[in-house]
Each structure stands twice: as structure tokens, then as C-alpha cells.
PDB file of C-alpha atoms in Angstrom:
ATOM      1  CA  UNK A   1     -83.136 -19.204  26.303  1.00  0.00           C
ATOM      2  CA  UNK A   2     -81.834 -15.800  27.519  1.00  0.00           C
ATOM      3  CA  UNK A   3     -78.505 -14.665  27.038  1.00  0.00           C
ATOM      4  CA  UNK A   4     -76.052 -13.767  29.801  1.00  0.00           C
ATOM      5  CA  UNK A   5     -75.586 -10.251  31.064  1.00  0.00           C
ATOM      6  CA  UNK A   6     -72.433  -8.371  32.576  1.00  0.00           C
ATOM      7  CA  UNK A   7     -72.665  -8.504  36.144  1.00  0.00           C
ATOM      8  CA  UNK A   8     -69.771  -5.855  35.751  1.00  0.00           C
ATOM      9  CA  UNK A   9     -67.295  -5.227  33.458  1.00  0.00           C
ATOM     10  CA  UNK A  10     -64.058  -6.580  35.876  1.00  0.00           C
ATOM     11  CA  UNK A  11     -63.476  -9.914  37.366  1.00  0.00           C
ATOM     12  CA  UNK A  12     -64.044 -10.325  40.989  1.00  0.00           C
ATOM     13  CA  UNK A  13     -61.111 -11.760  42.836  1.00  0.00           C
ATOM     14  CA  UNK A  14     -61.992 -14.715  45.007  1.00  0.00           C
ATOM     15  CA  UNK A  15     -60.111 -16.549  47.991  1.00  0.00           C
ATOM     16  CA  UNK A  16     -60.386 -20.354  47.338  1.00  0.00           C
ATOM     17  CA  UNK A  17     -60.089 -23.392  49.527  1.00  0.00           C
ATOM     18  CA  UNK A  18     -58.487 -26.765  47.569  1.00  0.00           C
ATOM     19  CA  UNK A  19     -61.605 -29.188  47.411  1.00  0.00           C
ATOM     20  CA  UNK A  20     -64.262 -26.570  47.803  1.00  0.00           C
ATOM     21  CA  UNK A  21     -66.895 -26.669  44.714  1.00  0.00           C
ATOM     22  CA  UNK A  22     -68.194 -23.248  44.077  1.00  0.00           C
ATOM     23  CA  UNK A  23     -71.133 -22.345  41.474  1.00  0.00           C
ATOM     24  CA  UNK A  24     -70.319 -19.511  38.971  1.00  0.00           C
ATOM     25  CA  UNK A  25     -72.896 -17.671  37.791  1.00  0.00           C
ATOM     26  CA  UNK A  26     -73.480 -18.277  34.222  1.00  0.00           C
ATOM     27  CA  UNK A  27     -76.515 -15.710  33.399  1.00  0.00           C
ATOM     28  CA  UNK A  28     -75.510 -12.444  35.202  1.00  0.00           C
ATOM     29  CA  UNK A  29     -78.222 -12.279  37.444  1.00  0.00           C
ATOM     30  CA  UNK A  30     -77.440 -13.420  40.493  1.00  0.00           C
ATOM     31  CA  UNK A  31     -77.520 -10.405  43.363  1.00  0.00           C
ATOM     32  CA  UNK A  32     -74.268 -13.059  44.809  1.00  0.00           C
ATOM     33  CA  UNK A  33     -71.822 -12.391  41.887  1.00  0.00           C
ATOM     34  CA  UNK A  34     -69.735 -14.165  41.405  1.00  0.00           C
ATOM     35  CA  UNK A  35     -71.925 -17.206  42.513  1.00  0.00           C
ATOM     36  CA  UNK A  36     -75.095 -18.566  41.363  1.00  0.00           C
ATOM     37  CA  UNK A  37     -77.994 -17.595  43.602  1.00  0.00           C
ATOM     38  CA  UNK A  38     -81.177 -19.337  41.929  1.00  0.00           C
ATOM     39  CA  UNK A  39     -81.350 -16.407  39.353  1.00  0.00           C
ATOM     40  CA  UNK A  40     -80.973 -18.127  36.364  1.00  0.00           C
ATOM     41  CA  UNK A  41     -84.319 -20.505  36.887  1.00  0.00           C
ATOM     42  CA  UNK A  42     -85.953 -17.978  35.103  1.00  0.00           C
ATOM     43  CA  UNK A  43     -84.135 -17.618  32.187  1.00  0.00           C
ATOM     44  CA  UNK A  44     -83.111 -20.981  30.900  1.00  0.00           C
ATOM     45  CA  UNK A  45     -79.225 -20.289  31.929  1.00  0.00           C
ATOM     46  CA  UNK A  46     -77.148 -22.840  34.697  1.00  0.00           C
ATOM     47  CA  UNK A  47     -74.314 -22.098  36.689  1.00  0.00           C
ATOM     48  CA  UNK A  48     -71.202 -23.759  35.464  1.00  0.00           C
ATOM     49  CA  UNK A  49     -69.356 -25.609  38.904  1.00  0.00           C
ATOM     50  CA  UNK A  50     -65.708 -25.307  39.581  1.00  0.00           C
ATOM     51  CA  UNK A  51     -63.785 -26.711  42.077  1.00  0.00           C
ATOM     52  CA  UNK A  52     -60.405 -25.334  43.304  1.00  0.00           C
ATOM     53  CA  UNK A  53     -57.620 -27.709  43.121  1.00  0.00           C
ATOM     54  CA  UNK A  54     -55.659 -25.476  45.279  1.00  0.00           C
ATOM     55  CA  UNK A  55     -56.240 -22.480  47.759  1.00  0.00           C
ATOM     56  CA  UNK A  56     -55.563 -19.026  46.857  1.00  0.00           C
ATOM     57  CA  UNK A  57     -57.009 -16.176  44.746  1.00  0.00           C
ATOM     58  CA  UNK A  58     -59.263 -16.590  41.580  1.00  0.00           C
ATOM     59  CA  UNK A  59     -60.257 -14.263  39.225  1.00  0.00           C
ATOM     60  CA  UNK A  60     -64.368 -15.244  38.366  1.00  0.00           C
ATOM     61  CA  UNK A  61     -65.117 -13.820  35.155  1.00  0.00           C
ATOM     62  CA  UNK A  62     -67.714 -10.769  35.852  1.00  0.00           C
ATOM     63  CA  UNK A  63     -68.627 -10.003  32.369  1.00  0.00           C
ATOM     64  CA  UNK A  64     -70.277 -13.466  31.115  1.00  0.00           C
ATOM     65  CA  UNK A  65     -68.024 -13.111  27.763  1.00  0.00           C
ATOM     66  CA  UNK A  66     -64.998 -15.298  28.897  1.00  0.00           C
ATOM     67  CA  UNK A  67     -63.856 -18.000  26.487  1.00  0.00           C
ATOM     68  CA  UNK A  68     -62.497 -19.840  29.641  1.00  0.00           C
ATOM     69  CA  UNK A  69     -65.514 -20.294  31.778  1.00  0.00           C
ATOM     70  CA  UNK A  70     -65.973 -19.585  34.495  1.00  0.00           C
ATOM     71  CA  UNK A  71     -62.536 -17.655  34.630  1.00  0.00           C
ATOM     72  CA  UNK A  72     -61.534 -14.509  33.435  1.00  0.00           C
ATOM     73  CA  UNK A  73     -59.954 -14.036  29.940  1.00  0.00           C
ATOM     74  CA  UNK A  74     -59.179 -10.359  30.059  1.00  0.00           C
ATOM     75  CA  UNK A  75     -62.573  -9.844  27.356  1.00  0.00           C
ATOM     76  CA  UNK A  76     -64.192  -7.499  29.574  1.00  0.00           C
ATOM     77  CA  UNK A  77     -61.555  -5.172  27.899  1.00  0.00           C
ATOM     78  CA  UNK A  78     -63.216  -5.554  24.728  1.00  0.00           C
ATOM     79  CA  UNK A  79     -66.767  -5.283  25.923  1.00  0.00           C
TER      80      UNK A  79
END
């Protein structure tokens, strides 16, 4: 299995709807960061599902590092 890669060293801020599922991806490869776009099939990884439990802004980990998957941890500092 393949480790993850930094999609980029920042999170990226996401608007959330309360219900909604959305797919993080887990690998770094996706070309739809911060979401899972197939990518990972190749390399073993899967995207790690979250769903909002309320609607407003979300910081998605961009880096792949986070100890609170899938959001952001402030370890891209350290990277």
C-alpha cells in the first residue's frame, strides 16, 4: 500500500450542508481536493467519509498528516 501525499501544504476551507456526506481524500491524489475522485484505486488508499452535522465552513486537511482525519490539525506547519 502507498502512502498519502500532500495535496498542499494548507487546509482547504469548505462550505457544508448538515446531513450532506462528503468523501475526503485520503491518498493525495485526487485532481478534486479536498474530495475523493477515484484516485486512490490505484494505490491501495480509501477515502475516509464525513458527514456534517451542521452547515458552515470546514477546514479538510490538505496535507494527509492530520491526526484528526479528515480535518485539519494545524500539522501542515510542521511538514
Amino acid at each position: 500500500m502507498a502512502e498519502p501525499i500532500p495535496a498542499q501544504k494548507a487546509p482547504y476551507a469548505v462550505e457544508v450542508e448538515a446531513g450532506k456526506k462528503y468523501f475526503w481524500c485520503a491518498c493525495g491524489r485526487s485532481q478534486k481536493q479536498p474530495f475523493c475522485d477515484g484516485s486512490h484505486k490505484a494505490v491501495g488508499l480509501s477515502p475516509l467519509p464525513y458527514e456534517a452535522t451542521k452547515s458552515g465552513t470546514v477546514w479538510f486537511c490538505g496535507c494527509k498528516a492530520t491526526k484528526h482525519r479528515p480535518l485539519c490539525d494545524g500539522t501542515h506547519k510542521s511538514l
